[in-house]
Amino acid sequence: MKQAIEDAKTKTQEIAQSTVEAVEEHLPPSGEITLRGATPIDPTSTATLELLPIGDGRPGFVQIASYDPTDSSKAYPAILLHGATTASSVSSLAGTTVACDVYLQVSSTTPIAMTAPGKLANVSFTALDPTDQTIKANIEAIELVGSDGKPVSISGGELVAVAKGGQ
């Protein structure tokens, strides 16, 4: 009888684990940005990348956000990376480095920190996964300035961003 109960427990655990794995396989990627600071910064729960072309032979912009700019409710930390690029597609970003302005708000009650004028953080795009339209990148160390005038040190970070619109 004890053996039958143990076998049933084991089988139930196996079924539960396989169900979790099956659900995870079908979830769309949501992305994530991780920044390392002097004080801990939680990773974001989402990250989207959008290419914004200017046209007429001028460089466009790459924008990576941890939130939907059109939604008034924000998730924290709120992170925005924005930089000029000549890339015309997400796939052409792989292997390139883009100098970006960085904006960070750790919580709704903390000041907004940003790159100082003339200072940019290099974001090096490393790998593209065309299956789920995500791209990985490393973020270099940068000193940000809070809206309260205090410095915010970022010793680097990583991201996985989902390309908006499958660009």
PDB file of N, CA, C and O in Angstrom, residues 95-159:
ATOM      1  N   GLY A  95      25.598  42.097 -33.286  1.00  0.00           N
ATOM      2  CA  GLY A  95      27.008  42.344 -33.547  1.00  0.00           C
ATOM      3  C   GLY A  95      27.388  43.813 -33.558  1.00  0.00           C
ATOM      4  O   GLY A  95      28.533  44.152 -33.817  1.00  0.00           O
ATOM      5  N   THR A  96      26.432  44.707 -33.305  1.00  0.00           N
ATOM      6  CA  THR A  96      26.729  46.140 -33.295  1.00  0.00           C
ATOM      7  C   THR A  96      26.651  46.701 -31.878  1.00  0.00           C
ATOM      8  O   THR A  96      26.099  46.078 -30.982  1.00  0.00           O
ATOM      9  N   THR A  97      27.180  47.891 -31.715  1.00  0.00           N
ATOM     10  CA  THR A  97      27.094  48.610 -30.442  1.00  0.00           C
ATOM     11  C   THR A  97      26.435  49.953 -30.712  1.00  0.00           C
ATOM     12  O   THR A  97      26.798  50.651 -31.663  1.00  0.00           O
ATOM     13  N   VAL A  98      25.462  50.290 -29.887  1.00  0.00           N
ATOM     14  CA  VAL A  98      24.739  51.547 -30.020  1.00  0.00           C
ATOM     15  C   VAL A  98      24.934  52.353 -28.739  1.00  0.00           C
ATOM     16  O   VAL A  98      24.725  51.843 -27.643  1.00  0.00           O
ATOM     17  N   ALA A  99      25.351  53.605 -28.872  1.00  0.00           N
ATOM     18  CA  ALA A  99      25.495  54.500 -27.724  1.00  0.00           C
ATOM     19  C   ALA A  99      24.110  55.041 -27.368  1.00  0.00           C
ATOM     20  O   ALA A  99      23.435  55.641 -28.215  1.00  0.00           O
ATOM     21  N   CYS A 100      23.688  54.795 -26.127  1.00  0.00           N
ATOM     22  CA  CYS A 100      22.313  55.118 -25.725  1.00  0.00           C
ATOM     23  C   CYS A 100      22.238  56.042 -24.516  1.00  0.00           C
ATOM     24  O   CYS A 100      23.056  55.951 -23.601  1.00  0.00           O
ATOM     25  N   ASP A 101      21.218  56.882 -24.530  1.00  0.00           N
ATOM     26  CA  ASP A 101      20.813  57.572 -23.318  1.00  0.00           C
ATOM     27  C   ASP A 101      20.118  56.530 -22.447  1.00  0.00           C
ATOM     28  O   ASP A 101      19.442  55.630 -22.962  1.00  0.00           O
ATOM     29  N   VAL A 102      20.281  56.637 -21.140  1.00  0.00           N
ATOM     30  CA  VAL A 102      19.668  55.699 -20.198  1.00  0.00           C
ATOM     31  C   VAL A 102      18.805  56.493 -19.233  1.00  0.00           C
ATOM     32  O   VAL A 102      19.240  57.527 -18.701  1.00  0.00           O
ATOM     33  N   TYR A 103      17.594  56.026 -19.003  1.00  0.00           N
ATOM     34  CA  TYR A 103      16.683  56.606 -18.035  1.00  0.00           C
ATOM     35  C   TYR A 103      16.240  55.487 -17.102  1.00  0.00           C
ATOM     36  O   TYR A 103      15.886  54.401 -17.562  1.00  0.00           O
ATOM     37  N   LEU A 104      16.260  55.754 -15.792  1.00  0.00           N
ATOM     38  CA  LEU A 104      15.938  54.732 -14.801  1.00  0.00           C
ATOM     39  C   LEU A 104      15.140  55.341 -13.665  1.00  0.00           C
ATOM     40  O   LEU A 104      15.521  56.374 -13.111  1.00  0.00           O
ATOM     41  N   GLN A 105      14.028  54.705 -13.335  1.00  0.00           N
ATOM     42  CA  GLN A 105      13.295  55.035 -12.116  1.00  0.00           C
ATOM     43  C   GLN A 105      13.051  53.724 -11.396  1.00  0.00           C
ATOM     44  O   GLN A 105      12.337  52.851 -11.889  1.00  0.00           O
ATOM     45  N   VAL A 106      13.681  53.558 -10.234  1.00  0.00           N
ATOM     46  CA  VAL A 106      13.645  52.291  -9.505  1.00  0.00           C
ATOM     47  C   VAL A 106      12.262  52.013  -8.927  1.00  0.00           C
ATOM     48  O   VAL A 106      11.794  50.878  -8.947  1.00  0.00           O
ATOM     49  N   SER A 107      11.588  53.035  -8.416  1.00  0.00           N
ATOM     50  CA  SER A 107      10.228  52.871  -7.882  1.00  0.00           C
ATOM     51  C   SER A 107       9.465  54.168  -8.099  1.00  0.00           C
ATOM     52  O   SER A 107      10.043  55.188  -8.487  1.00  0.00           O
ATOM     53  N   SER A 108       8.178  54.141  -7.804  1.00  0.00           N
ATOM     54  CA  SER A 108       7.349  55.331  -8.026  1.00  0.00           C
ATOM     55  C   SER A 108       7.735  56.488  -7.108  1.00  0.00           C
ATOM     56  O   SER A 108       7.377  57.634  -7.376  1.00  0.00           O
ATOM     57  N   THR A 109       8.479  56.206  -6.047  1.00  0.00           N
ATOM     58  CA  THR A 109       8.847  57.258  -5.094  1.00  0.00           C
ATOM     59  C   THR A 109      10.300  57.709  -5.210  1.00  0.00           C
ATOM     60  O   THR A 109      10.728  58.580  -4.465  1.00  0.00           O
ATOM     61  N   THR A 110      11.054  57.118  -6.148  1.00  0.00           N
ATOM     62  CA  THR A 110      12.460  57.508  -6.297  1.00  0.00           C
ATOM     63  C   THR A 110      12.625  58.487  -7.451  1.00  0.00           C
ATOM     64  O   THR A 110      11.814  58.516  -8.378  1.00  0.00           O
ATOM     65  N   PRO A 111      13.698  59.298  -7.394  1.00  0.00           N
ATOM     66  CA  PRO A 111      13.952  60.235  -8.496  1.00  0.00           C
ATOM     67  C   PRO A 111      14.256  59.473  -9.793  1.00  0.00           C
ATOM     68  O   PRO A 111      14.665  58.316  -9.773  1.00  0.00           O
ATOM     69  N   ILE A 112      14.069  60.144 -10.902  1.00  0.00           N
ATOM     70  CA  ILE A 112      14.437  59.582 -12.199  1.00  0.00           C
ATOM     71  C   ILE A 112      15.922  59.869 -12.409  1.00  0.00           C
ATOM     72  O   ILE A 112      16.366  61.003 -12.261  1.00  0.00           O
ATOM     73  N   ALA A 113      16.671  58.826 -12.740  1.00  0.00           N
ATOM     74  CA  ALA A 113      18.101  58.980 -13.029  1.00  0.00           C
ATOM     75  C   ALA A 113      18.291  58.882 -14.533  1.00  0.00           C
ATOM     76  O   ALA A 113      17.581  58.134 -15.212  1.00  0.00           O
ATOM     77  N   MET A 114      19.259  59.645 -15.050  1.00  0.00           N
ATOM     78  CA  MET A 114      19.489  59.648 -16.498  1.00  0.00           C
ATOM     79  C   MET A 114      20.952  59.921 -16.787  1.00  0.00           C
ATOM     80  O   MET A 114      21.693  60.390 -15.911  1.00  0.00           O
ATOM     81  N   THR A 115      21.353  59.618 -18.010  1.00  0.00           N
ATOM     82  CA  THR A 115      22.715  59.929 -18.419  1.00  0.00           C
ATOM     83  C   THR A 115      22.881  61.442 -18.440  1.00  0.00           C
ATOM     84  O   THR A 115      21.953  62.172 -18.796  1.00  0.00           O
ATOM     85  N   ALA A 116      24.056  61.879 -18.047  1.00  0.00           N
ATOM     86  CA  ALA A 116      24.358  63.307 -18.075  1.00  0.00           C
ATOM     87  C   ALA A 116      24.508  63.751 -19.532  1.00  0.00           C
ATOM     88  O   ALA A 116      24.829  62.929 -20.407  1.00  0.00           O
ATOM     89  N   PRO A 117      24.287  65.037 -19.821  1.00  0.00           N
ATOM     90  CA  PRO A 117      24.461  65.513 -21.196  1.00  0.00           C
ATOM     91  C   PRO A 117      25.852  65.157 -21.727  1.00  0.00           C
ATOM     92  O   PRO A 117      26.858  65.328 -21.039  1.00  0.00           O
ATOM     93  N   GLY A 118      25.886  64.616 -22.926  1.00  0.00           N
ATOM     94  CA  GLY A 118      27.155  64.232 -23.555  1.00  0.00           C
ATOM     95  C   GLY A 118      27.673  62.870 -23.147  1.00  0.00           C
ATOM     96  O   GLY A 118      28.673  62.402 -23.683  1.00  0.00           O
ATOM     97  N   LYS A 119      27.023  62.206 -22.204  1.00  0.00           N
ATOM     98  CA  LYS A 119      27.430  60.862 -21.753  1.00  0.00           C
ATOM     99  C   LYS A 119      26.412  59.851 -22.255  1.00  0.00           C
ATOM    100  O   LYS A 119      25.207  60.074 -22.156  1.00  0.00           O
ATOM    101  N   LEU A 120      26.901  58.764 -22.805  1.00  0.00           N
ATOM    102  CA  LEU A 120      26.033  57.707 -23.319  1.00  0.00           C
ATOM    103  C   LEU A 120      26.572  56.357 -22.869  1.00  0.00           C
ATOM    104  O   LEU A 120      27.769  56.199 -22.671  1.00  0.00           O
ATOM    105  N   ALA A 121      25.700  55.385 -22.723  1.00  0.00           N
ATOM    106  CA  ALA A 121      26.099  54.026 -22.369  1.00  0.00           C
ATOM    107  C   ALA A 121      26.112  53.180 -23.633  1.00  0.00           C
ATOM    108  O   ALA A 121      25.142  53.187 -24.403  1.00  0.00           O
ATOM    109  N   ASN A 122      27.184  52.430 -23.846  1.00  0.00           N
ATOM    110  CA  ASN A 122      27.246  51.530 -24.994  1.00  0.00           C
ATOM    111  C   ASN A 122      26.422  50.277 -24.712  1.00  0.00           C
ATOM    112  O   ASN A 122      26.589  49.633 -23.680  1.00  0.00           O
ATOM    113  N   VAL A 123      25.537  49.958 -25.646  1.00  0.00           N
ATOM    114  CA  VAL A 123      24.728  48.748 -25.587  1.00  0.00           C
ATOM    115  C   VAL A 123      25.197  47.875 -26.743  1.00  0.00           C
ATOM    116  O   VAL A 123      25.035  48.248 -27.908  1.00  0.00           O
ATOM    117  N   SER A 124      25.809  46.738 -26.404  1.00  0.00           N
ATOM    118  CA  SER A 124      26.375  45.833 -27.416  1.00  0.00           C
ATOM    119  C   SER A 124      25.425  44.668 -27.644  1.00  0.00           C
ATOM    120  O   SER A 124      25.227  43.835 -26.757  1.00  0.00           O
ATOM    121  N   PHE A 125      24.843  44.632 -28.831  1.00  0.00           N
ATOM    122  CA  PHE A 125      23.885  43.579 -29.181  1.00  0.00           C
ATOM    123  C   PHE A 125      24.661  42.334 -29.578  1.00  0.00           C
ATOM    124  O   PHE A 125      25.511  42.379 -30.465  1.00  0.00           O
ATOM    125  N   THR A 126      24.366  41.219 -28.909  1.00  0.00           N
ATOM    126  CA  THR A 126      25.184  40.024 -29.067  1.00  0.00           C
ATOM    127  C   THR A 126      24.525  38.897 -29.836  1.00  0.00           C
ATOM    128  O   THR A 126      25.188  38.239 -30.619  1.00  0.00           O
ATOM    129  N   ALA A 127      23.255  38.630 -29.597  1.00  0.00           N
ATOM    130  CA  ALA A 127      22.638  37.453 -30.216  1.00  0.00           C
ATOM    131  C   ALA A 127      21.171  37.710 -30.529  1.00  0.00           C
ATOM    132  O   ALA A 127      20.445  38.270 -29.711  1.00  0.00           O
ATOM    133  N   LEU A 128      20.766  37.269 -31.705  1.00  0.00           N
ATOM    134  CA  LEU A 128      19.376  37.382 -32.139  1.00  0.00           C
ATOM    135  C   LEU A 128      18.773  35.991 -32.172  1.00  0.00           C
ATOM    136  O   LEU A 128      19.404  35.052 -32.670  1.00  0.00           O
ATOM    137  N   ASP A 129      17.569  35.858 -31.639  1.00  0.00           N
ATOM    138  CA  ASP A 129      16.828  34.606 -31.755  1.00  0.00           C
ATOM    139  C   ASP A 129      15.643  34.887 -32.675  1.00  0.00           C
ATOM    140  O   ASP A 129      14.629  35.441 -32.241  1.00  0.00           O
ATOM    141  N   PRO A 130      15.765  34.543 -33.971  1.00  0.00           N
ATOM    142  CA  PRO A 130      14.698  34.880 -34.914  1.00  0.00           C
ATOM    143  C   PRO A 130      13.402  34.115 -34.661  1.00  0.00           C
ATOM    144  O   PRO A 130      12.337  34.556 -35.068  1.00  0.00           O
ATOM    145  N   THR A 131      13.489  32.993 -33.954  1.00  0.00           N
ATOM    146  CA  THR A 131      12.289  32.199 -33.693  1.00  0.00           C
ATOM    147  C   THR A 131      11.307  32.971 -32.825  1.00  0.00           C
ATOM    148  O   THR A 131      10.123  33.036 -33.125  1.00  0.00           O
ATOM    149  N   ASP A 132      11.797  33.556 -31.723  1.00  0.00           N
ATOM    150  CA  ASP A 132      10.883  34.295 -30.851  1.00  0.00           C
ATOM    151  C   ASP A 132      11.087  35.808 -30.926  1.00  0.00           C
ATOM    152  O   ASP A 132      10.575  36.553 -30.106  1.00  0.00           O
ATOM    153  N   GLN A 133      11.853  36.270 -31.938  1.00  0.00           N
ATOM    154  CA  GLN A 133      12.082  37.692 -32.183  1.00  0.00           C
ATOM    155  C   GLN A 133      12.625  38.428 -30.953  1.00  0.00           C
ATOM    156  O   GLN A 133      12.144  39.502 -30.581  1.00  0.00           O
ATOM    157  N   THR A 134      13.637  37.815 -30.304  1.00  0.00           N
ATOM    158  CA  THR A 134      14.312  38.473 -29.185  1.00  0.00           C
ATOM    159  C   THR A 134      15.766  38.723 -29.540  1.00  0.00           C
ATOM    160  O   THR A 134      16.345  38.016 -30.365  1.00  0.00           O
ATOM    161  N   ILE A 135      16.331  39.729 -28.911  1.00  0.00           N
ATOM    162  CA  ILE A 135      17.738  40.041 -29.096  1.00  0.00           C
ATOM    163  C   ILE A 135      18.347  40.285 -27.719  1.00  0.00           C
ATOM    164  O   ILE A 135      17.712  40.862 -26.848  1.00  0.00           O
ATOM    165  N   LYS A 136      19.587  39.815 -27.551  1.00  0.00           N
ATOM    166  CA  LYS A 136      20.309  39.987 -26.294  1.00  0.00           C
ATOM    167  C   LYS A 136      21.343  41.086 -26.459  1.00  0.00           C
ATOM    168  O   LYS A 136      21.864  41.305 -27.550  1.00  0.00           O
ATOM    169  N   ALA A 137      21.654  41.747 -25.333  1.00  0.00           N
ATOM    170  CA  ALA A 137      22.670  42.797 -25.359  1.00  0.00           C
ATOM    171  C   ALA A 137      23.289  42.959 -23.982  1.00  0.00           C
ATOM    172  O   ALA A 137      22.692  42.592 -22.974  1.00  0.00           O
ATOM    173  N   ASN A 138      24.501  43.510 -23.977  1.00  0.00           N
ATOM    174  CA  ASN A 138      25.191  43.878 -22.740  1.00  0.00           C
ATOM    175  C   ASN A 138      25.204  45.397 -22.647  1.00  0.00           C
ATOM    176  O   ASN A 138      25.377  46.089 -23.661  1.00  0.00           O
ATOM    177  N   ILE A 139      25.044  45.893 -21.432  1.00  0.00           N
ATOM    178  CA  ILE A 139      25.031  47.339 -21.190  1.00  0.00           C
ATOM    179  C   ILE A 139      26.279  47.677 -20.390  1.00  0.00           C
ATOM    180  O   ILE A 139      26.539  47.073 -19.348  1.00  0.00           O
ATOM    181  N   GLU A 140      27.071  48.639 -20.873  1.00  0.00           N
ATOM    182  CA  GLU A 140      28.309  48.985 -20.186  1.00  0.00           C
ATOM    183  C   GLU A 140      28.024  49.804 -18.924  1.00  0.00           C
ATOM    184  O   GLU A 140      26.924  50.365 -18.756  1.00  0.00           O
ATOM    185  N   ALA A 141      29.022  49.893 -18.075  1.00  0.00           N
ATOM    186  CA  ALA A 141      28.927  50.697 -16.853  1.00  0.00           C
ATOM    187  C   ALA A 141      28.723  52.162 -17.217  1.00  0.00           C
ATOM    188  O   ALA A 141      29.258  52.649 -18.214  1.00  0.00           O
ATOM    189  N   ILE A 142      27.930  52.855 -16.418  1.00  0.00           N
ATOM    190  CA  ILE A 142      27.649  54.275 -16.666  1.00  0.00           C
ATOM    191  C   ILE A 142      27.270  54.942 -15.347  1.00  0.00           C
ATOM    192  O   ILE A 142      26.692  54.318 -14.476  1.00  0.00           O
ATOM    193  N   GLU A 143      27.613  56.187 -15.238  1.00  0.00           N
ATOM    194  CA  GLU A 143      27.217  57.002 -14.082  1.00  0.00           C
ATOM    195  C   GLU A 143      26.020  57.840 -14.502  1.00  0.00           C
ATOM    196  O   GLU A 143      26.101  58.626 -15.445  1.00  0.00           O
ATOM    197  N   LEU A 144      24.898  57.650 -13.822  1.00  0.00           N
ATOM    198  CA  LEU A 144      23.696  58.420 -14.099  1.00  0.00           C
ATOM    199  C   LEU A 144      23.578  59.553 -13.078  1.00  0.00           C
ATOM    200  O   LEU A 144      24.206  59.511 -12.023  1.00  0.00           O
ATOM    201  N   VAL A 145      22.740  60.530 -13.395  1.00  0.00           N
ATOM    202  CA  VAL A 145      22.478  61.633 -12.474  1.00  0.00           C
ATOM    203  C   VAL A 145      20.988  61.631 -12.163  1.00  0.00           C
ATOM    204  O   VAL A 145      20.164  61.649 -13.083  1.00  0.00           O
ATOM    205  N   GLY A 146      20.659  61.584 -10.879  1.00  0.00           N
ATOM    206  CA  GLY A 146      19.262  61.588 -10.470  1.00  0.00           C
ATOM    207  C   GLY A 146      18.650  62.972 -10.607  1.00  0.00           C
ATOM    208  O   GLY A 146      19.353  63.979 -10.592  1.00  0.00           O
ATOM    209  N   SER A 147      17.334  63.022 -10.733  1.00  0.00           N
ATOM    210  CA  SER A 147      16.655  64.320 -10.816  1.00  0.00           C
ATOM    211  C   SER A 147      16.803  65.101  -9.515  1.00  0.00           C
ATOM    212  O   SER A 147      16.536  66.301  -9.476  1.00  0.00           O
ATOM    213  N   ASP A 148      17.287  64.420  -8.467  1.00  0.00           N
ATOM    214  CA  ASP A 148      17.593  65.094  -7.201  1.00  0.00           C
ATOM    215  C   ASP A 148      19.051  65.548  -7.145  1.00  0.00           C
ATOM    216  O   ASP A 148      19.527  66.046  -6.135  1.00  0.00           O
ATOM    217  N   GLY A 149      19.810  65.351  -8.249  1.00  0.00           N
ATOM    218  CA  GLY A 149      21.201  65.769  -8.328  1.00  0.00           C
ATOM    219  C   GLY A 149      22.202  64.742  -7.813  1.00  0.00           C
ATOM    220  O   GLY A 149      23.406  64.933  -7.948  1.00  0.00           O
ATOM    221  N   LYS A 150      21.739  63.636  -7.260  1.00  0.00           N
ATOM    222  CA  LYS A 150      22.643  62.627  -6.712  1.00  0.00           C
ATOM    223  C   LYS A 150      23.074  61.641  -7.806  1.00  0.00           C
ATOM    224  O   LYS A 150      22.282  61.288  -8.678  1.00  0.00           O
ATOM    225  N   PRO A 151      24.331  61.172  -7.731  1.00  0.00           N
ATOM    226  CA  PRO A 151      24.803  60.204  -8.732  1.00  0.00           C
ATOM    227  C   PRO A 151      24.218  58.811  -8.481  1.00  0.00           C
ATOM    228  O   PRO A 151      23.963  58.431  -7.338  1.00  0.00           O
ATOM    229  N   VAL A 152      24.014  58.085  -9.557  1.00  0.00           N
ATOM    230  CA  VAL A 152      23.546  56.704  -9.500  1.00  0.00           C
ATOM    231  C   VAL A 152      24.520  55.891 -10.347  1.00  0.00           C
ATOM    232  O   VAL A 152      24.569  56.055 -11.568  1.00  0.00           O
ATOM    233  N   SER A 153      25.305  55.037  -9.689  1.00  0.00           N
ATOM    234  CA  SER A 153      26.303  54.233 -10.402  1.00  0.00           C
ATOM    235  C   SER A 153      25.695  52.934 -10.901  1.00  0.00           C
ATOM    236  O   SER A 153      25.094  52.193 -10.139  1.00  0.00           O
ATOM    237  N   ILE A 154      25.893  52.684 -12.184  1.00  0.00           N
ATOM    238  CA  ILE A 154      25.475  51.420 -12.800  1.00  0.00           C
ATOM    239  C   ILE A 154      26.752  50.737 -13.269  1.00  0.00           C
ATOM    240  O   ILE A 154      27.501  51.296 -14.078  1.00  0.00           O
ATOM    241  N   SER A 155      27.006  49.535 -12.749  1.00  0.00           N
ATOM    242  CA  SER A 155      28.250  48.836 -13.106  1.00  0.00           C
ATOM    243  C   SER A 155      28.078  47.924 -14.314  1.00  0.00           C
ATOM    244  O   SER A 155      28.951  47.134 -14.622  1.00  0.00           O
ATOM    245  N   GLY A 156      26.969  48.045 -15.003  1.00  0.00           N
ATOM    246  CA  GLY A 156      26.712  47.257 -16.204  1.00  0.00           C
ATOM    247  C   GLY A 156      25.373  46.563 -16.122  1.00  0.00           C
ATOM    248  O   GLY A 156      24.629  46.715 -15.158  1.00  0.00           O
ATOM    249  N   GLY A 157      25.076  45.773 -17.147  1.00  0.00           N
ATOM    250  CA  GLY A 157      23.817  45.049 -17.161  1.00  0.00           C
ATOM    251  C   GLY A 157      23.652  44.240 -18.433  1.00  0.00           C
ATOM    252  O   GLY A 157      24.527  44.237 -19.304  1.00  0.00           O
ATOM    253  N   GLU A 158      22.542  43.545 -18.501  1.00  0.00           N
ATOM    254  CA  GLU A 158      22.196  42.725 -19.649  1.00  0.00           C
ATOM    255  C   GLU A 158      20.711  42.910 -19.950  1.00  0.00           C
ATOM    256  O   GLU A 158      19.943  43.301 -19.082  1.00  0.00           O
ATOM    257  N   LEU A 159      20.359  42.567 -21.170  1.00  0.00           N
ATOM    258  CA  LEU A 159      18.947  42.596 -21.529  1.00  0.00           C
ATOM    259  C   LEU A 159      18.642  41.542 -22.572  1.00  0.00           C
ATOM    260  O   LEU A 159      19.504  41.113 -23.310  1.00  0.00           O
TER     261      LEU A 159
END
